[in-house]
Structures are given as C-alpha cells and as structure tokens.
Short mmCIF file of C-alpha atoms in Angstrom, two decimals:
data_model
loop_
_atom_site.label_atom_id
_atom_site.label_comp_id
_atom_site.label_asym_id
_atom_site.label_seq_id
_atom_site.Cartn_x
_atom_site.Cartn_y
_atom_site.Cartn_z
CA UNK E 203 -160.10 -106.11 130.35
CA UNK E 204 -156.75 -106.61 130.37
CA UNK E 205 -154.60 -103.49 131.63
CA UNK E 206 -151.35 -103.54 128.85
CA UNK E 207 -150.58 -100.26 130.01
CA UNK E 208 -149.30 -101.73 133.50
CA UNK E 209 -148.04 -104.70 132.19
CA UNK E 210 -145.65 -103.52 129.72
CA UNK E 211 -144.40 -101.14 132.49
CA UNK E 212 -143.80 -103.76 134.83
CA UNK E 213 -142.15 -105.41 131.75
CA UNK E 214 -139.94 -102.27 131.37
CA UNK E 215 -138.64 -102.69 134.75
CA UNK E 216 -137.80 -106.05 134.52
CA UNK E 217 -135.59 -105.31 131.23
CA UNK E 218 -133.73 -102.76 132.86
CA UNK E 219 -132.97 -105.06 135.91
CA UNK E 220 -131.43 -107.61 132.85
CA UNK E 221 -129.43 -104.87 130.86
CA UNK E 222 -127.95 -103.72 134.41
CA UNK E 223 -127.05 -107.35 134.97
CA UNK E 224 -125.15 -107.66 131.66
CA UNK E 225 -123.24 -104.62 132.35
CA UNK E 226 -122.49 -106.68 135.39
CA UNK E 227 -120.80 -108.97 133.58
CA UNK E 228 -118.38 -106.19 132.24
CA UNK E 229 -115.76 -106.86 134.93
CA UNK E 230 -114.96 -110.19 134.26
CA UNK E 231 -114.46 -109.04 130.10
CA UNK E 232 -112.45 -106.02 131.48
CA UNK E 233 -110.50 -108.61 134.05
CA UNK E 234 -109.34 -110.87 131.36
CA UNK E 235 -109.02 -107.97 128.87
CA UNK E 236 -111.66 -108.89 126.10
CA UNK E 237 -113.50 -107.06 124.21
CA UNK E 238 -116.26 -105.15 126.17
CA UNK E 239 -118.42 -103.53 123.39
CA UNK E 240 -121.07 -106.59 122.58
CA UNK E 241 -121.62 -106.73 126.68
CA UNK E 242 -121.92 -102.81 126.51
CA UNK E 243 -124.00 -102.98 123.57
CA UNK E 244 -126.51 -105.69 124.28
CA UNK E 245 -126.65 -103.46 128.15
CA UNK E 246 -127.30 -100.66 126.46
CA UNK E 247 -129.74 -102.07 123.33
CA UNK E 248 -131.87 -103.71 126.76
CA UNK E 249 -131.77 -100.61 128.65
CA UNK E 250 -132.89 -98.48 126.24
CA UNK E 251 -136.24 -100.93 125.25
CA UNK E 252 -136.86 -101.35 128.95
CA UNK E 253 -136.36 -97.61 129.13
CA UNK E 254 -139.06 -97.26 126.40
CA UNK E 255 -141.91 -99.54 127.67
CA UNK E 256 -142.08 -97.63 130.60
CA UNK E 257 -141.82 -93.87 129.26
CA UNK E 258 -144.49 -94.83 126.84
CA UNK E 259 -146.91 -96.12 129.68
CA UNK E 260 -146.10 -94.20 132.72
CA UNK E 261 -148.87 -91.97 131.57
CA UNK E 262 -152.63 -92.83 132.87
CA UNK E 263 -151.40 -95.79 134.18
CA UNK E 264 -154.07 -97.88 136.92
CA UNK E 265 -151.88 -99.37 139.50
CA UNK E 266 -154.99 -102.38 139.93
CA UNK E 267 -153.43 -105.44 138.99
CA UNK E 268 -156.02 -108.64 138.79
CA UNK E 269 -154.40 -112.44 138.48
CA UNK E 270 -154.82 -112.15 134.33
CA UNK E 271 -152.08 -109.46 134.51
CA UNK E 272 -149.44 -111.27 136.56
CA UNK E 273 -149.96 -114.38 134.32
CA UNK E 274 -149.57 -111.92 131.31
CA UNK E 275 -146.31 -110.09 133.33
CA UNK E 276 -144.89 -113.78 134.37
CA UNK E 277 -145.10 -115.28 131.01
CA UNK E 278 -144.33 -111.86 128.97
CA UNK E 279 -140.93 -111.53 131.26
CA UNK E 280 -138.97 -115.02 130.88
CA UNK E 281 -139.50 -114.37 126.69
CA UNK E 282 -138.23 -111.06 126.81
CA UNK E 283 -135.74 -111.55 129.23
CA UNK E 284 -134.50 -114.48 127.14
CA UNK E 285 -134.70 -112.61 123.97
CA UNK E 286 -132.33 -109.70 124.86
CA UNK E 287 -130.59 -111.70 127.08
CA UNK E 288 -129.57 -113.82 123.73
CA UNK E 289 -127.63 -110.61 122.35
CA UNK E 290 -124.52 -111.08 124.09
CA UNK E 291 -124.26 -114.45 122.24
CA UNK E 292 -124.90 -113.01 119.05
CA UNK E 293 -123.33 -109.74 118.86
CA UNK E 294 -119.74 -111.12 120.45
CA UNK E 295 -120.10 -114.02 117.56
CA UNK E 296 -119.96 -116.73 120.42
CA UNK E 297 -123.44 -117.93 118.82
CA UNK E 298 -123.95 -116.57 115.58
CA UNK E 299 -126.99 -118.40 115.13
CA UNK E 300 -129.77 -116.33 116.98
CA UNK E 301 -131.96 -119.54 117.49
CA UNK E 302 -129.08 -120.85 119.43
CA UNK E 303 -128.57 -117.79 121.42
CA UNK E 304 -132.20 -117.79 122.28
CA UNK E 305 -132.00 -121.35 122.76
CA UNK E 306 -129.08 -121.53 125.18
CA UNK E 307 -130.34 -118.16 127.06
CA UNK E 308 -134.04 -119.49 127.61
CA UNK E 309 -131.76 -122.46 129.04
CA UNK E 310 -130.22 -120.62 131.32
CA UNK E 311 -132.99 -118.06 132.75
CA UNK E 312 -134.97 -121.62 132.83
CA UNK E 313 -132.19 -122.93 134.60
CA UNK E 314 -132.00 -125.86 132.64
CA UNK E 315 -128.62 -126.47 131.39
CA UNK E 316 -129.23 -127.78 128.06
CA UNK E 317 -126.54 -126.00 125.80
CA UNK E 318 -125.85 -125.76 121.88
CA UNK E 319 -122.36 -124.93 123.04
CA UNK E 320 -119.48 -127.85 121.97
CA UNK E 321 -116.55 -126.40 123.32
CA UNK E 322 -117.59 -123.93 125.90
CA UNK E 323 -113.76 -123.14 127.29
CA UNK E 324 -113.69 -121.24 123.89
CA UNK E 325 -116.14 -118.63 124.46
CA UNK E 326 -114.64 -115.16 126.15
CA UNK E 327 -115.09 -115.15 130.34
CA UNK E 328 -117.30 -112.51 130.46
CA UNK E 329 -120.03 -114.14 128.04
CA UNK E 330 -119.67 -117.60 130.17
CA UNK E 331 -120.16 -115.23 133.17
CA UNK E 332 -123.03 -113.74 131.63
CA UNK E 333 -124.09 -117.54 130.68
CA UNK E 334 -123.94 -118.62 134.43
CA UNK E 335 -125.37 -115.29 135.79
CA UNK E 336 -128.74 -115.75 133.65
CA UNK E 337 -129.15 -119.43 135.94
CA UNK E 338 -128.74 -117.26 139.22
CA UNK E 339 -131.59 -114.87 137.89
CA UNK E 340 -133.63 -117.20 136.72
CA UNK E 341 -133.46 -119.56 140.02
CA UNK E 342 -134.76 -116.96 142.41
CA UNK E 343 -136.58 -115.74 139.63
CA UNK E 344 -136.29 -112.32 138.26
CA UNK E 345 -139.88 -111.01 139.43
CA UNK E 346 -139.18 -111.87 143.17
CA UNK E 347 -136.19 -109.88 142.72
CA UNK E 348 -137.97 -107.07 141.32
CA UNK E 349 -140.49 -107.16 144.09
CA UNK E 350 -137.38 -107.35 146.64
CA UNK E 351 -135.74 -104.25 145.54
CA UNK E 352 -138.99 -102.18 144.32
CA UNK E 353 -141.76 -102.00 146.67
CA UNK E 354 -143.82 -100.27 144.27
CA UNK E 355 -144.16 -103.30 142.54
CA UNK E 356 -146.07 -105.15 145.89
CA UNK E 357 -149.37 -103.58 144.94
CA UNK E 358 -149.38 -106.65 142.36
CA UNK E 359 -146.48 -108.71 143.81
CA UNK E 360 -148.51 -111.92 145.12
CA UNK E 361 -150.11 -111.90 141.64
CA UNK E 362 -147.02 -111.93 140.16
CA UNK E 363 -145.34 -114.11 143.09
CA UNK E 364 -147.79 -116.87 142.81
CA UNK E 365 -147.67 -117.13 139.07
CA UNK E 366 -143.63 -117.74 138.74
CA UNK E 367 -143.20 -119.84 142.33
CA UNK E 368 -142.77 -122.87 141.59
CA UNK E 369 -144.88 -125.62 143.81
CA UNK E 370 -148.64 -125.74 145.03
CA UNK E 371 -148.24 -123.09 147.42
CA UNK E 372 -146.71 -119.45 147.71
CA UNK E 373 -144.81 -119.84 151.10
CA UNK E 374 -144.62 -116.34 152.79
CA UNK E 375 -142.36 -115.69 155.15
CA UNK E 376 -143.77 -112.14 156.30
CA UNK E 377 -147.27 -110.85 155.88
CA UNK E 378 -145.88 -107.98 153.39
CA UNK E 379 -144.63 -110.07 150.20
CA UNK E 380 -141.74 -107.52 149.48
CA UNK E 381 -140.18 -108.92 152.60
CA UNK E 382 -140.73 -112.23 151.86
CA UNK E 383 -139.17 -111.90 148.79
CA UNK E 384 -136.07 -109.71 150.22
CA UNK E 385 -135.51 -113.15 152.69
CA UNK E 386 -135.53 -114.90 150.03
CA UNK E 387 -132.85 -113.37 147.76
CA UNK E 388 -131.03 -113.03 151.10
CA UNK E 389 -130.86 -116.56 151.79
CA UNK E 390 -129.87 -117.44 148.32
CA UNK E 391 -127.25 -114.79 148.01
CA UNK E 392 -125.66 -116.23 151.24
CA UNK E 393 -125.83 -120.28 150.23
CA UNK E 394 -124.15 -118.81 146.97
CA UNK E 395 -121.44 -116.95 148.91
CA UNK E 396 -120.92 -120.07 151.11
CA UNK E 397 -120.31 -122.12 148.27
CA UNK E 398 -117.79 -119.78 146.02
CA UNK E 399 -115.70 -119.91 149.59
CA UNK E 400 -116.12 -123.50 149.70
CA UNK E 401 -115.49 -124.10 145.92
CA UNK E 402 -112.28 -122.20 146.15
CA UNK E 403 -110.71 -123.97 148.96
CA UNK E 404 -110.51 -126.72 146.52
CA UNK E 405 -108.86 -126.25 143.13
CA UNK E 406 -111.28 -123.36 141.84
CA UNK E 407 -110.35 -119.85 141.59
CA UNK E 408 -112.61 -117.10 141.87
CA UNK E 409 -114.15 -117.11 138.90
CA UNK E 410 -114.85 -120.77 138.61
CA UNK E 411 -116.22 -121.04 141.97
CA UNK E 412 -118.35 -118.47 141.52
CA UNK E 413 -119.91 -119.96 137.94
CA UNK E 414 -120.22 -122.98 139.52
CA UNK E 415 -121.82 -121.51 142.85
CA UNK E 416 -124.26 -119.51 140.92
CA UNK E 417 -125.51 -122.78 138.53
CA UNK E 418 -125.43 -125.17 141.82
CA UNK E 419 -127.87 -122.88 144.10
CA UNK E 420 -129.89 -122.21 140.98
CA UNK E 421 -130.02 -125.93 140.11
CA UNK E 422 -129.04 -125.04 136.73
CA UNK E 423 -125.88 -126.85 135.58
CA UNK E 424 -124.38 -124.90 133.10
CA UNK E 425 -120.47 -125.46 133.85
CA UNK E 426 -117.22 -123.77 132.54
CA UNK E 427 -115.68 -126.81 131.78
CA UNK E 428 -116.57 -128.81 128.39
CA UNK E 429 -116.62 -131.56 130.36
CA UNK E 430 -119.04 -130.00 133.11
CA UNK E 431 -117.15 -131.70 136.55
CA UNK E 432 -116.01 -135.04 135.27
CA UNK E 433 -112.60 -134.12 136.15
CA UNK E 434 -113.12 -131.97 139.11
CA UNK E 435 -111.56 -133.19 142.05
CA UNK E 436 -113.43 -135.53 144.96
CA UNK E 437 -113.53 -132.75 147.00
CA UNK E 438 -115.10 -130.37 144.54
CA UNK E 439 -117.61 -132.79 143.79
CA UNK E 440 -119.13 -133.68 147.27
CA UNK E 441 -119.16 -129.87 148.10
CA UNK E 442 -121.66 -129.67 144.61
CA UNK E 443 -122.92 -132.44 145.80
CA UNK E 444 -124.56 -131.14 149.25
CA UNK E 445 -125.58 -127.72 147.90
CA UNK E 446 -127.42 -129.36 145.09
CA UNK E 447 -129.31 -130.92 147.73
CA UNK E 448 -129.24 -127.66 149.81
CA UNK E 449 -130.80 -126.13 147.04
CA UNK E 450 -133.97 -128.78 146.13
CA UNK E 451 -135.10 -127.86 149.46
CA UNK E 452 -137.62 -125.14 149.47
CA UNK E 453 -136.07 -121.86 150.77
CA UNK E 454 -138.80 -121.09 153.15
CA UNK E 455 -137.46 -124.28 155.17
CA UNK E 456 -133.67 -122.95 154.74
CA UNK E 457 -135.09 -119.69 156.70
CA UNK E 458 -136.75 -121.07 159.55
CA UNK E 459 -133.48 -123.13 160.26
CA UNK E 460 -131.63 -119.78 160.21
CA UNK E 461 -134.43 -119.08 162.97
CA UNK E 462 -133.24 -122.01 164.66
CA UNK E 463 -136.78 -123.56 164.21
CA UNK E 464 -135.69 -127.01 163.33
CA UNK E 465 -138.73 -128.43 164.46
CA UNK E 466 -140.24 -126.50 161.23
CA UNK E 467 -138.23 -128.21 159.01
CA UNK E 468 -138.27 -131.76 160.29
CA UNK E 469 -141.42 -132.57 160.97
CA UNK E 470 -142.52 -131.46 156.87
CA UNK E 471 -143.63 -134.52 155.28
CA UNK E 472 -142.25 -133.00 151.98
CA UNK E 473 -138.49 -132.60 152.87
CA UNK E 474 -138.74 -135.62 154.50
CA UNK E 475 -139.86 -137.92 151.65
CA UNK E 476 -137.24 -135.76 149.61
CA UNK E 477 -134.79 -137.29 151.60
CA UNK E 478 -135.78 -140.80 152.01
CA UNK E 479 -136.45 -141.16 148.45
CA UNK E 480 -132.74 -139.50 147.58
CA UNK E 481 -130.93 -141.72 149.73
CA UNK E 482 -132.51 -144.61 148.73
CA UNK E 483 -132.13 -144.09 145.00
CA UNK E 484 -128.79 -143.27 146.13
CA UNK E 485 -128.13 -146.67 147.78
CA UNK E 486 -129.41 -148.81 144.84
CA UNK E 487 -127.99 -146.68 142.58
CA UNK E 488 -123.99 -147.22 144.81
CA UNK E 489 -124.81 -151.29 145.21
CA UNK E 490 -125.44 -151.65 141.54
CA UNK E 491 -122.18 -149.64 140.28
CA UNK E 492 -120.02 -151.35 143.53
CA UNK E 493 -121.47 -154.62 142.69
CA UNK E 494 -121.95 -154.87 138.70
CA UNK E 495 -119.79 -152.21 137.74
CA UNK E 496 -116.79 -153.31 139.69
CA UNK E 497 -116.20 -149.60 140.86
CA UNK E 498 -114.76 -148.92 144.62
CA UNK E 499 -116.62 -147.92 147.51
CA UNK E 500 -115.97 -144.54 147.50
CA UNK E 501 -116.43 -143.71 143.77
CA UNK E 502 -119.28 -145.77 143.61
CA UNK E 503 -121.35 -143.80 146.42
CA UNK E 504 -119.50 -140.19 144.94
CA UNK E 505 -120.75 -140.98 141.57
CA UNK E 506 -124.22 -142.65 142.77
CA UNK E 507 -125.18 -139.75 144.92
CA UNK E 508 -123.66 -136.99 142.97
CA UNK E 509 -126.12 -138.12 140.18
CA UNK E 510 -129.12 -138.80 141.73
CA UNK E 511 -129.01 -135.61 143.53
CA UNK E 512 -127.92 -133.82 140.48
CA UNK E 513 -131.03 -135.50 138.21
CA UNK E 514 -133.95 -135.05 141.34
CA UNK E 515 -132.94 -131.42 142.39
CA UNK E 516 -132.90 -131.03 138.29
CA UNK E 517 -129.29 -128.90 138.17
CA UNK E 518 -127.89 -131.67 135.80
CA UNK E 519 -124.11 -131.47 136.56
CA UNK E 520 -122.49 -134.57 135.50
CA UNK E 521 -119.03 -136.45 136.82
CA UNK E 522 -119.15 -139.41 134.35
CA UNK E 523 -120.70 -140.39 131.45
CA UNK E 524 -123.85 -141.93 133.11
CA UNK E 525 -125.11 -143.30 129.84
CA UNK E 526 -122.15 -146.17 129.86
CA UNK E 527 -123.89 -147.48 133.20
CA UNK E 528 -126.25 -150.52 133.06
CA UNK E 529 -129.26 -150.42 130.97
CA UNK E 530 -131.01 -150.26 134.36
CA UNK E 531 -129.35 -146.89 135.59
CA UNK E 532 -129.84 -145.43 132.74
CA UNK E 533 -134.02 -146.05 132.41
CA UNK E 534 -133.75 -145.04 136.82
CA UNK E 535 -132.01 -141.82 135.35
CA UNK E 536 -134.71 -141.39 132.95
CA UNK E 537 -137.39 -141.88 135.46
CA UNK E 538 -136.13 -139.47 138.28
CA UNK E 539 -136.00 -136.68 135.53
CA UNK E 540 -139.54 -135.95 135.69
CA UNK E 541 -139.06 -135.99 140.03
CA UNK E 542 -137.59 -132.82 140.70
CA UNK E 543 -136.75 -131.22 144.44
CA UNK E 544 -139.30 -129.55 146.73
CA UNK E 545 -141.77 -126.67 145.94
CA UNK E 546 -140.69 -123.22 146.72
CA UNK E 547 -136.89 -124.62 145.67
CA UNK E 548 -134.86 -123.66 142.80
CA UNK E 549 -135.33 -127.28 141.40
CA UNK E 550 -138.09 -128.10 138.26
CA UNK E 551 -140.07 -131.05 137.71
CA UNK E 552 -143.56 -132.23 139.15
CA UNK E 553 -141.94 -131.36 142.62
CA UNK E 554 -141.73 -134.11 145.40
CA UNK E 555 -145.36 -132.63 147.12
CA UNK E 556 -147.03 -133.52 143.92
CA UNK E 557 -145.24 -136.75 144.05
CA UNK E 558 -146.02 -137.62 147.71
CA UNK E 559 -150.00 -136.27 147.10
CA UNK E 560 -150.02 -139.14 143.75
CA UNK E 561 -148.70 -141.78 145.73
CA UNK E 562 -151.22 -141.06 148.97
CA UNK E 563 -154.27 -140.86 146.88
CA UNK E 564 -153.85 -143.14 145.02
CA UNK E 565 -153.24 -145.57 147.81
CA UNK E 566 -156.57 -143.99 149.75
CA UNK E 567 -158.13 -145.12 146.41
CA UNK E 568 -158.06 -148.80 146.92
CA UNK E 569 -159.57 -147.53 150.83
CA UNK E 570 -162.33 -146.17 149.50
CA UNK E 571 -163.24 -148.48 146.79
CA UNK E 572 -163.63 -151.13 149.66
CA UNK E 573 -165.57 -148.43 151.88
CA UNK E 574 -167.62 -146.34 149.40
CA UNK E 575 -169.27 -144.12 152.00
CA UNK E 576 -165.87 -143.76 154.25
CA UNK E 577 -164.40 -139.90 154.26
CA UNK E 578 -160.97 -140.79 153.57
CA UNK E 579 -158.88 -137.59 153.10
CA UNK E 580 -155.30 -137.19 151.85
CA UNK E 581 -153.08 -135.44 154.50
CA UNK E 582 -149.78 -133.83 154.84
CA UNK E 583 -148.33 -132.31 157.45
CA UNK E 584 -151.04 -133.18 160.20
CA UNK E 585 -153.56 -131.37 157.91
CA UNK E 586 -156.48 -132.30 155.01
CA UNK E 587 -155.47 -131.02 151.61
CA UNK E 588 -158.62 -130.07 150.09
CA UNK E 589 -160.15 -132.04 147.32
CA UNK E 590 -159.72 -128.89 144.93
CA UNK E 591 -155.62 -129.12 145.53
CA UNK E 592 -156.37 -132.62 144.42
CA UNK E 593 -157.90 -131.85 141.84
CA UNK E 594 -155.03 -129.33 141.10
CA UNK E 595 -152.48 -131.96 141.51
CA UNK E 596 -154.02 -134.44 139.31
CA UNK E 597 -154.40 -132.06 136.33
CA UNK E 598 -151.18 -130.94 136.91
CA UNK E 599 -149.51 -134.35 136.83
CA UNK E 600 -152.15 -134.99 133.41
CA UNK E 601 -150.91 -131.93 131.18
CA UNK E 602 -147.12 -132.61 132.46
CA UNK E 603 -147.97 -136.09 130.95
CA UNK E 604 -149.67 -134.89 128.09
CA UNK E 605 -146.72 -132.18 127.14
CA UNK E 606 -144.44 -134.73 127.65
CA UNK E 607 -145.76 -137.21 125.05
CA UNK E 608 -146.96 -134.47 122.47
CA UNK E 609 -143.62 -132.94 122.29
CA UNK E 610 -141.47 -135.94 122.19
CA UNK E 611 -143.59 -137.16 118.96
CA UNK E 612 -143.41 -134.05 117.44
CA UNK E 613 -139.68 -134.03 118.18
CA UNK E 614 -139.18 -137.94 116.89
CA UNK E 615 -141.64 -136.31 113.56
CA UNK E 616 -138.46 -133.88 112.93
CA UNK E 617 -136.33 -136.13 112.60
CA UNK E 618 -134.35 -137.57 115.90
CA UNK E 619 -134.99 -141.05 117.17
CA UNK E 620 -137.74 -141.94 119.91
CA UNK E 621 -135.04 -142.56 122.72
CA UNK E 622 -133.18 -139.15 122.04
CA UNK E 623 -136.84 -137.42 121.74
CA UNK E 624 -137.87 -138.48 124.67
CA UNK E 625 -135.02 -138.00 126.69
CA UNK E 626 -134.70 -133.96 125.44
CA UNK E 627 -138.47 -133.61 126.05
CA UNK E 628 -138.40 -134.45 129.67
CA UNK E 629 -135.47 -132.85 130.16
CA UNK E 630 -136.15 -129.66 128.81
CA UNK E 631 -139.59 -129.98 130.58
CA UNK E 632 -138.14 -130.85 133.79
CA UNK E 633 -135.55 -128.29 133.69
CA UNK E 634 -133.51 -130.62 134.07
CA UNK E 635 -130.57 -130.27 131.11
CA UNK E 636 -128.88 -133.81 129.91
CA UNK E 637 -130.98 -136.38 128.70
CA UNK E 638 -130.52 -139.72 126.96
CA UNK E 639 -129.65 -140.85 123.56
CA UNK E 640 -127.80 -138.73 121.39
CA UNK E 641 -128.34 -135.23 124.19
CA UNK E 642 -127.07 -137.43 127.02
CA UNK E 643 -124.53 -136.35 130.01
CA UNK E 644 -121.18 -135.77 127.76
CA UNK E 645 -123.60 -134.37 124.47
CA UNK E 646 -125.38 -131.48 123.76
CA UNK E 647 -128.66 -129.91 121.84
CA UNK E 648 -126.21 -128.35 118.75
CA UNK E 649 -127.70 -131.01 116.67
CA UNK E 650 -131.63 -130.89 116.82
CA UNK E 651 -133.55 -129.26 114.35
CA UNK E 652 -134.30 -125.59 114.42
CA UNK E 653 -137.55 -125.85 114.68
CA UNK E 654 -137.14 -128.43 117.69
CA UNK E 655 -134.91 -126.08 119.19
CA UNK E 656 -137.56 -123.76 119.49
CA UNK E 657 -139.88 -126.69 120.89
CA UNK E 658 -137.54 -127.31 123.62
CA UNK E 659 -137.24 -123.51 124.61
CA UNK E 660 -140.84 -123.76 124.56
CA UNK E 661 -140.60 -126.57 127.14
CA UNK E 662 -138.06 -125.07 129.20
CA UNK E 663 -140.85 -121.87 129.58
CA UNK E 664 -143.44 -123.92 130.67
CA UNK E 665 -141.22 -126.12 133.19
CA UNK E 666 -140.38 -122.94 134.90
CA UNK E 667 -143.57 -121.67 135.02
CA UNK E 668 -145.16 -124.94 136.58
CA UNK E 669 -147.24 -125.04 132.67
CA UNK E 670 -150.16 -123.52 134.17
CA UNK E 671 -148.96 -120.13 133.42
CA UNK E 672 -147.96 -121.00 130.22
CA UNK E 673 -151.21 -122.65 129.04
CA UNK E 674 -153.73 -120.15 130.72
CA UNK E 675 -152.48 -117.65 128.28
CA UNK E 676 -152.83 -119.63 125.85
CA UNK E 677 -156.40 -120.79 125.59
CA UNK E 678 -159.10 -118.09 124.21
CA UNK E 679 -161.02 -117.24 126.89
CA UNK E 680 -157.97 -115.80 129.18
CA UNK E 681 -157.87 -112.95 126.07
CA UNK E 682 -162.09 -112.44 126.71
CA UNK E 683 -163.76 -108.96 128.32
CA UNK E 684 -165.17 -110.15 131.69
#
C-alpha cells in the first residue's frame, strides 16, 4: 500500500524549497524597480500549499519509504513544481494564458528550452530571472537538493535519487547519499560561479552572465536575448561553448578530477566516446559549412562546434539560424537530438552509455549469430554489463522510440505538418528545446495547439525522468495492494 501520508509531506517540502526560490528572485524585481507583488504573491500562494501538505500529514506519519513512493514523490514533484512555478507568469500578465505559463515553466524545470515567449526582452527582469532560475533547479534536480540540505529526507533519498537521476546508474560519491548529493550541488554551484565570472569578462553584466550561466550548466537554453546568442560576441560564444560540454559530462567524473583522479575520468569508455563522437560531428559538421557554405575557418568551426555541442549535451542555445544550412545539416541536427550527453549529467536524451551499449551489442550480434554457443558479453569499462542492463537498455531505447512516433502523429493529427511534429516531439522528449520546421532555432512553440502544448509538457516530464518514472505510474498494477 502506498503511504500518501509521506509522500505528500515530502511533496510539501519540496514546494516550500520553490516558493523560497521565487522570493529569490525578488532582488532582481527590486534592482530594476518593478513591481514585486506577483513574485511575492506566487512565493507566498506556494508557501502556504507546501505549508499545508505537510501540517496536514505530519501526524502518524511512517518514515518507511519503498521504491513505489519515490516514483510517486519524483513524478508528483516536477508537476507541482511546474504548476506553481507557472504563477509568476500569470499573475505579473507576462503569460496570461495559464497553458503557456505551465508550458514554458515545465520547460524550464525540464530544462528544455522550448518557449511560447516571442519577444522575451519584454518581460520584467525578475520574471526572466525566475525563468532561468527554474533551469538551474531543475538541472541538479530539485529532490537532490532537498536531500542535500535536509538529511531527514535520506531515510528515502536513494529511492528518490535513483528515480530522478538521469542515466543507468545512480553514481555515489559517498556511502551516505546526503553527501553525495551535497558534492553534487557543490560542484554545480562552482562550474556556475566560474562561468558568470567568465561570462562577464566579455560583454555580459551581472545579470546576463548569470542567466546565461545558470541555463548553460543546466543544459537548458533559455536565453535573455530574443535572439538567444546569435549576436553574442566570439568570445562569449566559445566560453558557452566549453561549459556546455563541461556540463554533458556526468558530475561524478567532474568530482574525481577535483580529486585529482584523472585516471578516473579518462579511462571511462562513456566520456570518451562522448568526445570522439562530438568532435567528429564537429569536424564534418566545420568541412561542410567551410567547404559548401563558403564560411571562414574560424566561423565555420565556432558555429559547427557551438551547435553540435549545444544539440548532444541537449541545452539548445543557438548562434545562427541552423535551419538555412544544407539539407544535410539540418537531418545531422535532427539526428543528434535524440543523442544527448553522459548519464549522471545535466544533459537529456537516450544518454551516450545507452548509445555506446546499442552500438556494442548490436555488433556482438553478428558474433554470435556466427558462434551460437560462444559467451559473448557486452563490456564497458573493463567490466560485463549484465544481460538484465541489456535488457534495460533495449526497452529503454524501444519506448523512447515508441513515444517518439506516437506523439509526433498525434501532434501532425492536431494540425501541424509531419516535419514540424516531429522535430517538437524529439525535442521536447530529448530536452532538448529548438527543433525543425516551423519550432526551429530562431522560432518558438507560441503557435501549436493547446492541447499539443500540453503533449509536449507531457514529453518534457518524461525526458527528465528517463520515461520509466513516468510510465510506471502510469500502468494499473503500480496503483495495486501488494
């Protein structure tokens, strides 16, 4: 039986961590002297529900927390998070459509960067603050903050931990979860730091930098600018450049090189075949704009790279309008979508372990068709991954497949074309944020349906949540007395 009592109090929690970080966002409305009451007011609306879920279950609550409830918490927290976090929108008029809101908030706890938004210089600073800040919760994710800062919450943390990491594995850095979690948020808060002071040794201020820092590390995208960093300058670009690439690694590898164990990090098979496969998309990608584009060097490489990295770690900042490339570039663009960085990184698609594990079976396939009786097993890292991760990996890559396809008929069925469909499906899946067709690099999702607005959301939820999560909840017998 399923124990509601503990999971709408862990839900509590995690609504008064988001009304705290709205208040947050107060400064920057108070710096540039707008008006503060719809951040105060969506704070305080938050704060008082996440106030109320956990007065009215304090009482007789079991602390015993079994894997149903942290897929229930999980699941529960990014819709409830995204639904209050949507007030700001609404109640400062910035999106008066509350579809929107939800929309463009699910996008940015997601961190997908798909927006509604056509000119986004318009809204007030503290909302677009608010905007970015919902990218640099969701990227960590808001339940390994939790954990971090409450260690009541690590009597059901790995349940929780394992259900929102994203990857195969649950990488822990210290027996006791809470402190894997608090390295974790450490890390990230320092690559963000590092990159606001880099950001602002360029042509950023502050406040730009720090937007820009927050969606980079969180692989998010959402920008300041209506024309994300098309006009940024060079410099700008390659510093967004590396820390989108920073951040498709998974963190646990960014803290054993604070360790100095570099050994650690270059002998995994995963961050190596992230890299291989990065530059070389990188290098076709620079010949074919150098050669049949008739762009320089230099631009040709900044531009090649800066996309490629930006589409594989799935951030989805653009510097051009990649969608006037070759027909060629455009499908490659496509492709890499579904990609995404490592596991245990702030990046979403199938992840490049899943990707690696496809390609090596597969392969061992053709082996063992010509030696039926041969053991053959798939390894990584020096070591056997057992048939059920296999297993794991191939139904993975089937329902990612599946949910792909579904949604992009049922988005074509409401009315926008096959190429357009398609292109929002993946990238909403992937977490990704620009597509092709008509939501491509310099468009946005204000014109899709309502109801495939709330598709996409959907999408974004279960990208995030690796669809497992999503889907396990979903089927009949998760709900059934055991």
């Amino acid at each position: 039986m399923i124990n509601y009592r503990l999971v709408f109090n862990i839900l509590g929690t995690l609504l008064l961590f988001n009304g705290a970080f709205m208040l947050l966002a107060l400064f920057f409305s108070w710096h540039f002297k707008e008006d503060l009451i719809p951040l105060m007011l969506s704070g305080g609306i938050t704060l008082l529900i996440g106030l109320s879920f956990r007065l009215f279950t304090t009482r007789k609550i079991s602390l015993d927390m079994h894997m149903k409830e942290g897929y229930l918490v999980v699941a529960l927290a990014w819709v409830f998070m995204s639904l209050t976090g949507a007030l700001p929108y609404v109640l400062s008029g910035a999106i008066p459509s509350y579809t929107d809101a939800f929309f463009e908030t699910m996008s940015g706890f997601t961190t997908t960067g798909a927006t509604i938004l056509p000119d986004i210089e318009s809204l007030p600073q503290g909302i677009l603050f608010w905007r970015s800040l919902t990218h640099w919760i969701g990227g960590m994710g808001i339940i390994v903050l939790a954990i971090a800062v409450m260690p009541v919450l690590g009597f059901g943390g790995m349940q929780m931990f394992a259900a929102e990491a994203s990857g195969l594995t649950t990488d822990k850095l210290h027996p006791r979860i809470t402190d894997t979690a608090k390295r974790l948020w450490i890390i990230y808060v320092l690559f963000t730091g590092l990159e606001t002071v880099l950001l602002m040794l360029g042509e950023m201020d502050f406040y730009e930098a720090l937007n820009h820092s927050m969606a980079t590390i969180a692989t998010g995208g959402f920008s300041t600018y209506n024309t994300s960093l098309v006009d940024a300058s060079v410099y700008t670009q390659y510093v967004v450049t590396i820390f989108m690439f920073i951040a498709g690694i998974n963190f646990s590898l960014h803290y054993f090189v604070l360790k100095g164990r570099f050994g650690k990090v270059f002998r995994n098979e995963e961050f190596i075949f992230y890299t291989v496969i990065t530059a070389l998309l990188g290098c076709v990608v620079t010949i074919s704009l150098f050669w049949r584009h008739h762009l320089p060097l230099e631009e040709a490489f900044r531009q090649a790279f800066f996309h490629v990295v930006s589409i594989i770690t799935t951030t989805g900042f653009v510097a051009t309008d990649y969608e006037q490339w070759s027909p060629f570039l455009v499908y490659l663009i496509f492709v890499i979508s579904f990609f995404g960085g490592c596991a245990g990184s702030t990046a979403g698609g199938l992840k490049m372990v899943r990707v690696r594990l496809l390609l090596n079976d597969s392969a061992l396939e053709l082996k063992r068709l010509l030696h039926p009786r041969a053991v053959i097993p798939v390894r990584i890292n020096g070591k056997n991954v057992p048939r059920e991760i296999m297993a794991n990996v191939l139904a993975f890559f089937f329902f990612y497949i599946l949910v792909f396809g579904v949604a992009s008929l049922l988005l074509a069925v409401l009315g926008m074309d096959l190429i357009s469909a398609m292109g929002s499906a993946v990238a909403c899946l992937s977490n990704v944020g620009p597509g092709i067709g008509t939501v491509g690099a310099m468009d946005n999702y204000a014109h899709v349906p309502i109801a495939g607005k709330w598709l996409l959301s959907f999408l974004m939820l279960m990208g995030r949540l690796e669809i497992f999560t999503v889907l396990l909840i979903l089927i009949p017998a998760f709900w059934k007395k055991i």
